PDB file of C-alpha atoms and ligand atoms in Angstrom:
ATOM      1  CA  MET U   1     -59.823  27.572 -12.298  1.00 96.00           C
ATOM      2  CA  LYS U   2     -59.726  24.820  -9.675  1.00 97.00           C
ATOM      3  CA  ILE U   3     -58.016  21.737 -11.052  1.00 98.00           C
ATOM      4  CA  ALA U   4     -57.674  18.101 -10.001  1.00 98.00           C
ATOM      5  CA  LEU U   5     -54.719  16.222 -11.470  1.00 98.00           C
ATOM      6  CA  SER U   6     -55.414  12.542 -12.028  1.00 98.00           C
ATOM      7  CA  GLY U   7     -52.010  10.931 -12.515  1.00 97.00           C
ATOM      8  CA  TYR U   8     -49.207  12.678 -10.655  1.00 97.00           C
ATOM      9  CA  GLY U   9     -46.275  11.519 -12.747  1.00 95.00           C
ATOM     10  CA  ARG U  10     -44.131  13.488 -15.170  1.00 93.00           C
ATOM     11  CA  MET U  11     -47.048  15.221 -16.909  1.00 95.00           C
ATOM     12  CA  GLY U  12     -49.020  15.740 -13.692  1.00 97.00           C
ATOM     13  CA  HIS U  13     -46.071  17.542 -12.086  1.00 97.00           C
ATOM     14  CA  LEU U  14     -45.405  19.663 -15.175  1.00 97.00           C
ATOM     15  CA  ILE U  15     -49.065  20.709 -15.444  1.00 98.00           C
ATOM     16  CA  GLU U  16     -49.067  21.646 -11.760  1.00 98.00           C
ATOM     17  CA  ARG U  17     -46.042  23.906 -12.318  1.00 97.00           C
ATOM     18  CA  PHE U  18     -47.668  25.607 -15.327  1.00 96.00           C
ATOM     19  CA  ALA U  19     -51.052  25.933 -13.585  1.00 97.00           C
ATOM     20  CA  LEU U  20     -49.531  27.690 -10.582  1.00 96.00           C
ATOM     21  CA  LYS U  21     -47.608  30.047 -12.880  1.00 95.00           C
ATOM     22  CA  LYS U  22     -50.882  30.924 -14.659  1.00 93.00           C
ATOM     23  CA  GLY U  23     -52.719  31.591 -11.404  1.00 95.00           C
ATOM     24  CA  ASP U  24     -54.854  28.432 -11.494  1.00 96.00           C
ATOM     25  CA  GLU U  25     -55.249  26.309  -8.369  1.00 96.00           C
ATOM     26  CA  VAL U  26     -54.408  22.614  -8.162  1.00 98.00           C
ATOM     27  CA  ILE U  27     -56.704  21.618  -5.304  1.00 97.00           C
ATOM     28  CA  SER U  28     -56.365  17.848  -5.685  1.00 98.00           C
ATOM     29  CA  THR U  29     -53.656  15.438  -6.834  1.00 98.00           C
ATOM     30  CA  ILE U  30     -54.813  11.842  -7.308  1.00 98.00           C
ATOM     31  CA  ASP U  31     -52.514   8.878  -7.942  1.00 98.00           C
ATOM     32  CA  PRO U  32     -52.560   5.385  -6.405  1.00 97.00           C
ATOM     33  CA  ALA U  33     -48.765   5.138  -6.579  1.00 94.00           C
ATOM     34  CA  ALA U  34     -47.160   8.582  -6.352  1.00 96.00           C
ATOM     35  CA  PRO U  35     -46.111   9.136  -2.715  1.00 93.00           C
ATOM     36  CA  ARG U  36     -46.739  12.918  -2.829  1.00 95.00           C
ATOM     37  CA  ALA U  37     -50.293  12.689  -4.234  1.00 97.00           C
ATOM     38  CA  GLN U  38     -53.038  13.844  -1.821  1.00 97.00           C
ATOM     39  CA  PHE U  39     -55.514  11.112  -2.824  1.00 97.00           C
ATOM     40  CA  LYS U  40     -55.319   7.576  -4.178  1.00 97.00           C
ATOM     41  CA  TYR U  41     -58.706   7.377  -5.905  1.00 96.00           C
ATOM     42  CA  ILE U  42     -61.135   9.514  -7.885  1.00 97.00           C
ATOM     43  CA  ASN U  43     -64.302   9.993  -5.822  1.00 95.00           C
ATOM     44  CA  ALA U  44     -66.528  12.689  -4.343  1.00 94.00           C
ATOM     45  CA  ALA U  45     -63.941  13.521  -1.660  1.00 95.00           C
ATOM     46  CA  SER U  46     -60.962  13.896  -4.028  1.00 97.00           C
ATOM     47  CA  LEU U  47     -63.051  15.948  -6.501  1.00 97.00           C
ATOM     48  CA  LYS U  48     -64.752  18.287  -4.023  1.00 96.00           C
ATOM     49  CA  GLY U  49     -64.806  21.867  -5.358  1.00 96.00           C
ATOM     50  CA  VAL U  50     -63.004  20.916  -8.585  1.00 97.00           C
ATOM     51  CA  ASP U  51     -63.882  22.653 -11.900  1.00 97.00           C
ATOM     52  CA  VAL U  52     -61.953  20.347 -14.242  1.00 98.00           C
ATOM     53  CA  VAL U  53     -60.051  17.060 -13.887  1.00 98.00           C
ATOM     54  CA  ILE U  54     -56.904  16.772 -16.016  1.00 98.00           C
ATOM     55  CA  ASP U  55     -55.999  13.108 -16.477  1.00 98.00           C
ATOM     56  CA  PHE U  56     -52.481  12.067 -17.533  1.00 97.00           C
ATOM     57  CA  SER U  57     -52.401   8.672 -15.829  1.00 95.00           C
ATOM     58  CA  ALA U  58     -52.077   5.249 -17.451  1.00 93.00           C
ATOM     59  CA  PRO U  59     -53.817   3.662 -20.472  1.00 91.00           C
ATOM     60  CA  ALA U  60     -55.246   0.830 -18.335  1.00 94.00           C
ATOM     61  CA  ALA U  61     -56.759   3.334 -15.875  1.00 96.00           C
ATOM     62  CA  ALA U  62     -58.260   5.756 -18.388  1.00 96.00           C
ATOM     63  CA  VAL U  63     -61.820   4.435 -18.814  1.00 97.00           C
ATOM     64  CA  GLU U  64     -62.330   3.745 -15.100  1.00 97.00           C
ATOM     65  CA  ASN U  65     -61.093   7.260 -14.315  1.00 98.00           C
ATOM     66  CA  ILE U  66     -63.519   8.734 -16.839  1.00 98.00           C
ATOM     67  CA  LYS U  67     -66.398   6.735 -15.290  1.00 98.00           C
ATOM     68  CA  ASN U  68     -65.525   7.970 -11.807  1.00 97.00           C
ATOM     69  CA  CYS U  69     -65.263  11.613 -12.899  1.00 98.00           C
ATOM     70  CA  ALA U  70     -68.578  11.288 -14.778  1.00 98.00           C
ATOM     71  CA  GLU U  71     -70.247   9.901 -11.647  1.00 96.00           C
ATOM     72  CA  ALA U  72     -69.035  12.951  -9.751  1.00 96.00           C
ATOM     73  CA  GLY U  73     -70.299  15.213 -12.593  1.00 97.00           C
ATOM     74  CA  LYS U  74     -66.853  16.703 -13.305  1.00 98.00           C
ATOM     75  CA  ASN U  75     -65.537  17.899 -16.666  1.00 98.00           C
ATOM     76  CA  ILE U  76     -62.423  16.148 -17.952  1.00 98.00           C
ATOM     77  CA  VAL U  77     -59.329  16.875 -20.049  1.00 98.00           C
ATOM     78  CA  MET U  78     -58.120  13.433 -21.143  1.00 97.00           C
ATOM     79  CA  GLY U  79     -54.425  13.402 -22.012  1.00 95.00           C
ATOM     80  CA  THR U  80     -53.861   9.726 -21.287  1.00 92.00           C
ATOM     81  CA  THR U  81     -53.469   7.682 -24.454  1.00 88.00           C
ATOM     82  CA  GLY U  82     -54.284   4.080 -25.318  1.00 87.00           C
ATOM     83  CA  TRP U  83     -58.070   3.962 -24.647  1.00 92.00           C
ATOM     84  CA  TYR U  84     -59.203   4.957 -28.136  1.00 90.00           C
ATOM     85  CA  LYS U  85     -60.752   1.563 -29.017  1.00 91.00           C
ATOM     86  CA  LYS U  86     -63.311   2.359 -26.299  1.00 96.00           C
ATOM     87  CA  LYS U  87     -64.171   5.791 -27.715  1.00 96.00           C
ATOM     88  CA  GLU U  88     -67.837   4.890 -28.256  1.00 97.00           C
ATOM     89  CA  THR U  89     -68.243   3.610 -24.682  1.00 97.00           C
ATOM     90  CA  VAL U  90     -66.575   6.748 -23.342  1.00 98.00           C
ATOM     91  CA  GLN U  91     -68.764   9.033 -25.454  1.00 98.00           C
ATOM     92  CA  LYS U  92     -71.842   7.279 -24.034  1.00 98.00           C
ATOM     93  CA  ILE U  93     -70.592   7.696 -20.446  1.00 98.00           C
ATOM     94  CA  VAL U  94     -69.905  11.401 -21.067  1.00 98.00           C
ATOM     95  CA  GLU U  95     -73.249  12.092 -22.724  1.00 98.00           C
ATOM     96  CA  GLU U  96     -75.294  10.185 -20.141  1.00 98.00           C
ATOM     97  CA  ALA U  97     -73.572  12.054 -17.306  1.00 98.00           C
ATOM     98  CA  GLY U  98     -73.992  15.427 -19.077  1.00 98.00           C
ATOM     99  CA  ILE U  99     -70.370  16.423 -18.455  1.00 98.00           C
ATOM    100  CA  GLY U 100     -67.801  18.101 -20.714  1.00 98.00           C
ATOM    101  CA  PHE U 101     -64.935  15.965 -22.068  1.00 98.00           C
ATOM    102  CA  ILE U 102     -62.029  16.854 -24.348  1.00 98.00           C
ATOM    103  CA  TRP U 103     -59.376  14.389 -25.481  1.00 96.00           C
ATOM    104  CA  SER U 104     -56.199  14.417 -27.549  1.00 94.00           C
ATOM    105  CA  GLY U 105     -53.184  12.196 -28.039  1.00 88.00           C
ATOM    106  CA  ASN U 106     -51.188  15.429 -28.333  1.00 91.00           C
ATOM    107  CA  PHE U 107     -52.342  18.558 -26.513  1.00 95.00           C
ATOM    108  CA  SER U 108     -49.448  20.718 -27.728  1.00 95.00           C
ATOM    109  CA  THR U 109     -50.919  23.862 -29.293  1.00 94.00           C
ATOM    110  CA  GLY U 110     -47.946  24.129 -31.665  1.00 96.00           C
ATOM    111  CA  VAL U 111     -48.403  20.563 -32.908  1.00 96.00           C
ATOM    112  CA  ASN U 112     -52.118  21.146 -33.456  1.00 95.00           C
ATOM    113  CA  LEU U 113     -51.347  24.309 -35.434  1.00 96.00           C
ATOM    114  CA  PHE U 114     -48.748  22.285 -37.373  1.00 97.00           C
ATOM    115  CA  PHE U 115     -51.458  19.689 -38.188  1.00 96.00           C
ATOM    116  CA  LYS U 116     -53.620  22.462 -39.634  1.00 95.00           C
ATOM    117  CA  ILE U 117     -50.707  23.893 -41.667  1.00 97.00           C
ATOM    118  CA  VAL U 118     -49.866  20.409 -43.032  1.00 98.00           C
ATOM    119  CA  LYS U 119     -53.542  19.800 -43.890  1.00 97.00           C
ATOM    120  CA  ASP U 120     -53.807  23.077 -45.826  1.00 97.00           C
ATOM    121  CA  ALA U 121     -50.423  22.526 -47.532  1.00 98.00           C
ATOM    122  CA  SER U 122     -51.367  18.954 -48.533  1.00 98.00           C
ATOM    123  CA  ALA U 123     -54.628  20.177 -50.070  1.00 98.00           C
ATOM    124  CA  LEU U 124     -52.603  22.713 -52.061  1.00 98.00           C
ATOM    125  CA  PHE U 125     -49.943  20.220 -53.212  1.00 98.00           C
ATOM    126  CA  ASN U 126     -52.712  17.830 -54.216  1.00 98.00           C
ATOM    127  CA  LEU U 127     -53.256  20.221 -57.144  1.00 98.00           C
ATOM    128  CA  PHE U 128     -49.559  20.217 -58.148  1.00 98.00           C
ATOM    129  CA  THR U 129     -48.633  16.694 -59.103  1.00 97.00           C
ATOM    130  CA  ASP U 130     -44.876  17.386 -59.449  1.00 98.00           C
ATOM    131  CA  TYR U 131     -44.618  17.458 -55.668  1.00 98.00           C
ATOM    132  CA  ASP U 132     -44.098  14.205 -53.798  1.00 98.00           C
ATOM    133  CA  PRO U 133     -44.627  14.243 -49.996  1.00 98.00           C
ATOM    134  CA  PHE U 134     -42.726  12.313 -47.315  1.00 98.00           C
ATOM    135  CA  ILE U 135     -42.375  12.526 -43.537  1.00 98.00           C
ATOM    136  CA  HIS U 136     -39.411  12.168 -41.206  1.00 98.00           C
ATOM    137  CA  GLU U 137     -39.271  12.305 -37.423  1.00 97.00           C
ATOM    138  CA  TYR U 138     -36.452  12.352 -34.842  1.00 96.00           C
ATOM    139  CA  HIS U 139     -36.766  11.371 -31.174  1.00 95.00           C
ATOM    140  CA  HIS U 140     -34.463  10.650 -28.208  1.00 95.00           C
ATOM    141  CA  ASN U 141     -32.906   7.228 -27.707  1.00 96.00           C
ATOM    142  CA  LYS U 142     -35.353   6.226 -24.916  1.00 92.00           C
ATOM    143  CA  LYS U 143     -38.476   6.315 -27.081  1.00 87.00           C
ATOM    144  CA  ALA U 144     -40.021   2.861 -27.160  1.00 83.00           C
ATOM    145  CA  ASP U 145     -41.898   2.997 -30.460  1.00 84.00           C
ATOM    146  CA  SER U 146     -41.613   4.245 -34.002  1.00 90.00           C
ATOM    147  CA  PRO U 147     -42.962   6.000 -35.916  1.00 92.00           C
ATOM    148  CA  SER U 148     -44.260   8.455 -33.322  1.00 89.00           C
ATOM    149  CA  GLY U 149     -48.036   8.752 -32.926  1.00 85.00           C
ATOM    150  CA  THR U 150     -47.692  12.337 -34.151  1.00 92.00           C
ATOM    151  CA  ALA U 151     -45.902  11.213 -37.360  1.00 94.00           C
ATOM    152  CA  SER U 152     -48.630   8.681 -37.948  1.00 91.00           C
ATOM    153  CA  MET U 153     -51.296  11.383 -37.478  1.00 92.00           C
ATOM    154  CA  LEU U 154     -49.401  13.615 -39.936  1.00 96.00           C
ATOM    155  CA  GLY U 155     -49.402  10.711 -42.395  1.00 97.00           C
ATOM    156  CA  ASP U 156     -53.179  10.366 -42.074  1.00 95.00           C
ATOM    157  CA  ILE U 157     -53.608  14.088 -42.733  1.00 97.00           C
ATOM    158  CA  VAL U 158     -51.503  13.876 -45.928  1.00 98.00           C
ATOM    159  CA  LEU U 159     -53.378  10.755 -47.102  1.00 98.00           C
ATOM    160  CA  ASN U 160     -56.734  12.439 -46.514  1.00 98.00           C
ATOM    161  CA  GLU U 161     -55.796  15.500 -48.554  1.00 98.00           C
ATOM    162  CA  MET U 162     -53.688  14.053 -51.402  1.00 98.00           C
ATOM    163  CA  GLU U 163     -55.557  11.793 -53.799  1.00 98.00           C
ATOM    164  CA  ARG U 164     -52.370  10.295 -55.290  1.00 98.00           C
ATOM    165  CA  LYS U 165     -51.286   8.918 -51.882  1.00 98.00           C
ATOM    166  CA  LYS U 166     -53.153   5.852 -50.582  1.00 98.00           C
ATOM    167  CA  GLU U 167     -50.981   4.130 -47.990  1.00 97.00           C
ATOM    168  CA  LYS U 168     -48.397   4.880 -45.291  1.00 97.00           C
ATOM    169  CA  VAL U 169     -45.165   2.836 -45.243  1.00 97.00           C
ATOM    170  CA  THR U 170     -43.100   3.031 -42.093  1.00 94.00           C
ATOM    171  CA  GLU U 171     -40.532   0.265 -42.475  1.00 83.00           C
ATOM    172  CA  SER U 172     -37.188   0.707 -44.214  1.00 86.00           C
ATOM    173  CA  LEU U 173     -37.773  -0.087 -47.874  1.00 89.00           C
ATOM    174  CA  LYS U 174     -35.760  -2.770 -49.670  1.00 91.00           C
ATOM    175  CA  ARG U 175     -37.490  -1.894 -52.927  1.00 95.00           C
ATOM    176  CA  VAL U 176     -38.562   1.156 -54.938  1.00 97.00           C
ATOM    177  CA  ILE U 177     -41.420   3.009 -53.271  1.00 97.00           C
ATOM    178  CA  ARG U 178     -44.751   2.973 -55.164  1.00 97.00           C
ATOM    179  CA  PRO U 179     -46.128   6.351 -56.259  1.00 97.00           C
ATOM    180  CA  ASP U 180     -49.236   5.869 -54.102  1.00 98.00           C
ATOM    181  CA  GLU U 181     -47.187   5.166 -50.944  1.00 98.00           C
ATOM    182  CA  LEU U 182     -46.247   7.808 -48.368  1.00 98.00           C
ATOM    183  CA  HIS U 183     -42.955   7.100 -46.632  1.00 98.00           C
ATOM    184  CA  ILE U 184     -42.678   7.884 -42.913  1.00 97.00           C
ATOM    185  CA  SER U 185     -39.171   7.369 -41.562  1.00 97.00           C
ATOM    186  CA  SER U 186     -37.771   7.646 -38.025  1.00 96.00           C
ATOM    187  CA  THR U 187     -34.411   8.267 -36.389  1.00 97.00           C
ATOM    188  CA  ARG U 188     -33.697   7.492 -32.716  1.00 97.00           C
ATOM    189  CA  GLY U 189     -30.763   9.002 -30.855  1.00 97.00           C
ATOM    190  CA  GLY U 190     -29.539  11.566 -28.356  1.00 97.00           C
ATOM    191  CA  SER U 191     -31.961  13.647 -26.297  1.00 96.00           C
ATOM    192  CA  ILE U 192     -34.183  15.140 -29.015  1.00 96.00           C
ATOM    193  CA  PRO U 193     -37.659  15.770 -27.486  1.00 93.00           C
ATOM    194  CA  GLY U 194     -39.398  15.383 -30.869  1.00 94.00           C
ATOM    195  CA  THR U 195     -38.958  16.831 -34.376  1.00 97.00           C
ATOM    196  CA  HIS U 196     -41.341  16.232 -37.289  1.00 97.00           C
ATOM    197  CA  ILE U 197     -40.646  17.278 -40.868  1.00 98.00           C
ATOM    198  CA  VAL U 198     -43.124  17.066 -43.725  1.00 98.00           C
ATOM    199  CA  THR U 199     -41.442  17.538 -47.100  1.00 98.00           C
ATOM    200  CA  PHE U 200     -42.963  18.214 -50.517  1.00 98.00           C
ATOM    201  CA  ASP U 201     -40.318  17.586 -53.154  1.00 98.00           C
ATOM    202  CA  SER U 202     -40.408  18.338 -56.880  1.00 98.00           C
ATOM    203  CA  PRO U 203     -37.749  17.942 -59.618  1.00 98.00           C
ATOM    204  CA  VAL U 204     -36.814  21.613 -59.187  1.00 98.00           C
ATOM    205  CA  ASP U 205     -37.232  22.441 -55.495  1.00 98.00           C
ATOM    206  CA  THR U 206     -38.053  21.274 -51.967  1.00 98.00           C
ATOM    207  CA  ILE U 207     -40.527  22.703 -49.477  1.00 98.00           C
ATOM    208  CA  GLU U 208     -40.154  21.578 -45.851  1.00 98.00           C
ATOM    209  CA  LEU U 209     -42.556  22.120 -42.964  1.00 98.00           C
ATOM    210  CA  LYS U 210     -40.955  21.434 -39.601  1.00 98.00           C
ATOM    211  CA  HIS U 211     -42.104  21.316 -35.984  1.00 98.00           C
ATOM    212  CA  THR U 212     -39.447  21.141 -33.268  1.00 97.00           C
ATOM    213  CA  ALA U 213     -40.492  20.547 -29.660  1.00 96.00           C
ATOM    214  CA  ARG U 214     -38.120  21.858 -26.978  1.00 95.00           C
ATOM    215  CA  GLY U 215     -39.575  19.568 -24.333  1.00 92.00           C
ATOM    216  CA  ARG U 216     -42.854  18.350 -22.839  1.00 91.00           C
ATOM    217  CA  GLU U 217     -43.935  21.852 -21.802  1.00 93.00           C
ATOM    218  CA  GLY U 218     -46.156  22.282 -24.893  1.00 94.00           C
ATOM    219  CA  PHE U 219     -48.335  19.355 -23.743  1.00 95.00           C
ATOM    220  CA  ALA U 220     -48.809  20.963 -20.322  1.00 97.00           C
ATOM    221  CA  SER U 221     -49.717  24.439 -21.542  1.00 96.00           C
ATOM    222  CA  GLY U 222     -52.021  22.933 -24.194  1.00 96.00           C
ATOM    223  CA  ALA U 223     -53.786  20.758 -21.607  1.00 98.00           C
ATOM    224  CA  LEU U 224     -54.389  23.835 -19.433  1.00 98.00           C
ATOM    225  CA  ALA U 225     -55.773  25.749 -22.427  1.00 97.00           C
ATOM    226  CA  ALA U 226     -58.106  22.780 -23.053  1.00 98.00           C
ATOM    227  CA  ALA U 227     -59.171  22.810 -19.377  1.00 98.00           C
ATOM    228  CA  MET U 228     -60.150  26.459 -19.697  1.00 97.00           C
ATOM    229  CA  TRP U 229     -62.068  25.680 -22.913  1.00 97.00           C
ATOM    230  CA  ILE U 230     -63.971  22.658 -21.543  1.00 98.00           C
ATOM    231  CA  LYS U 231     -64.699  24.200 -18.123  1.00 97.00           C
ATOM    232  CA  SER U 232     -68.083  25.635 -19.175  1.00 96.00           C
ATOM    233  CA  ARG U 233     -69.015  23.149 -21.927  1.00 97.00           C
ATOM    234  CA  LYS U 234     -70.962  19.899 -21.986  1.00 98.00           C
ATOM    235  CA  GLY U 235     -70.401  17.138 -24.552  1.00 98.00           C
ATOM    236  CA  PHE U 236     -67.730  14.920 -26.108  1.00 98.00           C
ATOM    237  CA  PHE U 237     -65.013  16.899 -27.902  1.00 98.00           C
ATOM    238  CA  SER U 238     -61.572  16.345 -29.386  1.00 95.00           C
ATOM    239  CA  ILE U 239     -58.810  18.936 -29.648  1.00 95.00           C
ATOM    240  CA  ASP U 240     -59.873  19.417 -33.299  1.00 93.00           C
ATOM    241  CA  ASP U 241     -63.217  20.856 -32.105  1.00 96.00           C
ATOM    242  CA  MET U 242     -61.379  23.279 -29.830  1.00 96.00           C
ATOM    243  CA  MET U 243     -58.913  24.376 -32.540  1.00 94.00           C
ATOM    244  CA  LYS U 244     -61.775  24.859 -35.012  1.00 92.00           C
ATOM    245  CA  ASP U 245     -63.702  26.892 -32.438  1.00 94.00           C
ATOM    246  CA  ILE U 246     -60.690  29.144 -31.761  1.00 92.00           C
ATOM    247  CA  ILE U 247     -59.697  29.558 -35.431  1.00 89.00           C
ATOM    248  CA  GLU U 248     -63.237  30.172 -36.708  1.00 88.00           C
ATOM    249  CA  GLY U 249     -64.181  32.266 -33.697  1.00 80.00           C
ATOM    250  CA  VAL U 250     -61.451  34.853 -34.428  1.00 65.00           C
TER     251      VAL U 250
HETATM  252  N1  NAP Q   1     -52.026  13.880 -24.795  1.00 67.41           N
HETATM  253  C1  NAP Q   1     -50.815  14.399 -24.646  1.00 67.41           C
HETATM  254  O1  NAP Q   1     -50.528  15.508 -25.076  1.00 67.41           O
HETATM  255  C2  NAP Q   1     -49.795  13.600 -23.885  1.00 67.41           C
HETATM  256  C3  NAP Q   1     -48.514  14.109 -23.652  1.00 67.41           C
HETATM  257  C4  NAP Q   1     -47.640  13.370 -22.852  1.00 67.41           C
HETATM  258  C5  NAP Q   1     -48.041  12.140 -22.313  1.00 67.41           C
HETATM  259  N2  NAP Q   1     -49.290  11.675 -22.579  1.00 67.41           N
HETATM  260  C6  NAP Q   1     -49.815  10.441 -21.989  1.00 67.41           C
HETATM  261  O2  NAP Q   1     -50.156  10.725 -20.645  1.00 67.41           O
HETATM  262  C7  NAP Q   1     -50.021   9.547 -19.839  1.00 67.41           C
HETATM  263  C8  NAP Q   1     -49.123   9.827 -18.655  1.00 67.41           C
HETATM  264  O3  NAP Q   1     -47.834  10.239 -19.106  1.00 67.41           O
HETATM  265  P1  NAP Q   1     -46.655  10.577 -18.075  1.00 67.41           P
HETATM  266  O4  NAP Q   1     -45.453  10.778 -18.893  1.00 67.41           O
HETATM  267  O5  NAP Q   1     -47.067  11.637 -17.108  1.00 67.41           O
HETATM  268  O6  NAP Q   1     -46.556   9.162 -17.297  1.00 67.41           O
HETATM  269  P2  NAP Q   1     -45.992   8.839 -15.848  1.00 67.41           P
HETATM  270  O7  NAP Q   1     -44.837   9.736 -15.508  1.00 67.41           O
HETATM  271  O8  NAP Q   1     -45.821   7.368 -15.814  1.00 67.41           O
HETATM  272  O9  NAP Q   1     -47.185   9.286 -14.871  1.00 67.41           O
HETATM  273  C9  NAP Q   1     -48.429   8.653 -14.824  1.00 67.41           C
HETATM  274  C10 NAP Q   1     -48.824   8.502 -13.352  1.00 67.41           C
HETATM  275  O10 NAP Q   1     -50.195   8.097 -13.271  1.00 67.41           O
HETATM  276  C11 NAP Q   1     -50.275   7.040 -12.320  1.00 67.41           C
HETATM  277  N3  NAP Q   1     -51.492   6.238 -12.386  1.00 67.41           N
HETATM  278  C12 NAP Q   1     -51.652   4.934 -12.744  1.00 67.41           C
HETATM  279  N4  NAP Q   1     -52.947   4.567 -12.601  1.00 67.41           N
HETATM  280  C13 NAP Q   1     -53.618   5.656 -12.148  1.00 67.41           C
HETATM  281  C14 NAP Q   1     -54.976   5.899 -11.789  1.00 67.41           C
HETATM  282  N5  NAP Q   1     -55.903   4.942 -11.832  1.00 67.41           N
HETATM  283  N6  NAP Q   1     -55.347   7.136 -11.388  1.00 67.41           N
HETATM  284  C15 NAP Q   1     -54.424   8.110 -11.284  1.00 67.41           C
HETATM  285  N7  NAP Q   1     -53.109   7.921 -11.581  1.00 67.41           N
HETATM  286  C16 NAP Q   1     -52.713   6.716 -12.017  1.00 67.41           C
HETATM  287  C17 NAP Q   1     -48.995   6.278 -12.557  1.00 67.41           C
HETATM  288  O11 NAP Q   1     -48.717   5.388 -11.501  1.00 67.41           O
HETATM  289  P3  NAP Q   1     -47.852   4.048 -11.883  1.00 67.41           P
HETATM  290  O12 NAP Q   1     -46.473   4.529 -12.174  1.00 67.41           O
HETATM  291  O13 NAP Q   1     -47.958   3.213 -10.656  1.00 67.41           O
HETATM  292  O14 NAP Q   1     -48.538   3.420 -13.077  1.00 67.41           O
HETATM  293  C18 NAP Q   1     -47.991   7.427 -12.634  1.00 67.41           C
HETATM  294  O15 NAP Q   1     -47.613   7.897 -11.359  1.00 67.41           O
HETATM  295  C19 NAP Q   1     -49.530   8.470 -20.827  1.00 67.41           C
HETATM  296  O16 NAP Q   1     -50.658   7.755 -21.324  1.00 67.41           O
HETATM  297  C20 NAP Q   1     -48.883   9.285 -21.946  1.00 67.41           C
HETATM  298  O17 NAP Q   1     -48.877   8.600 -23.182  1.00 67.41           O
HETATM  299  C21 NAP Q   1     -50.163  12.365 -23.350  1.00 67.41           C
END
């Protein structure tokens, strides 16, 4: 597979390393700021001979990058976050150009499997009303926000599957939690790359589901798996479509 990397920062470099290890070729690196990038802009010249563009750039650049790739007729893996309010516009661009597009706020295969496990577990615990769910996440002391986007997505999964839970609460509570609230708590400290725990607790026992990332490598290998998947497809897809395709296709 011949890849262009749009955004040659931390993720761009990591994906390049993984791609080379897998035997893929990175034939173009595009970044207006990174000194070692081959090109500054996405255009016909920087995308010549490319099968898939993998974009991990900046939220403000995402939609323009998608437009430029669509104009060049290139399929895209969109790892950049922060453009989701423009999803409809992006879908239109993708469909009009007849390209393939896959997006996710978290391309880690392990996290996406964890989402599926939490979804199935929540559906099960929905039937057993003794069990009360809650979520906790840990991240390093440089993380700028809380809760993590992944914890928030886990919360949405639990809310969707468990009828007795209606609302996420993420602040520290100075009152008793309501039975229809789902508490998501966060700890910041040290160098932890990211740990998420979903707990189902009853008066007699506790069941914990836990995902522990060892670093950012899971994002890179997941983005490359998505590039392989989207390479020969046309249409607007999310990682959920890809996971469903793989799981149901087995
Ligand atoms: N979906 C996932 O699984 C996942 C995982 C990790 C990160 N992310 C997201 O991926 C994005 C990048 O993360 P990162 O950690 O690699 O950030 P980073 O180290 O800051 O790298 C991003 C690079 O893209 C550059 N850039 C800015 N505008 C661009 C444009 N128009 N075209 C091409 N490159 C451009 C940036 O330049 P400047 O420094 O000058 O802005 C920077 O060099 C963020 O949105 C992050 O949230 C997603």
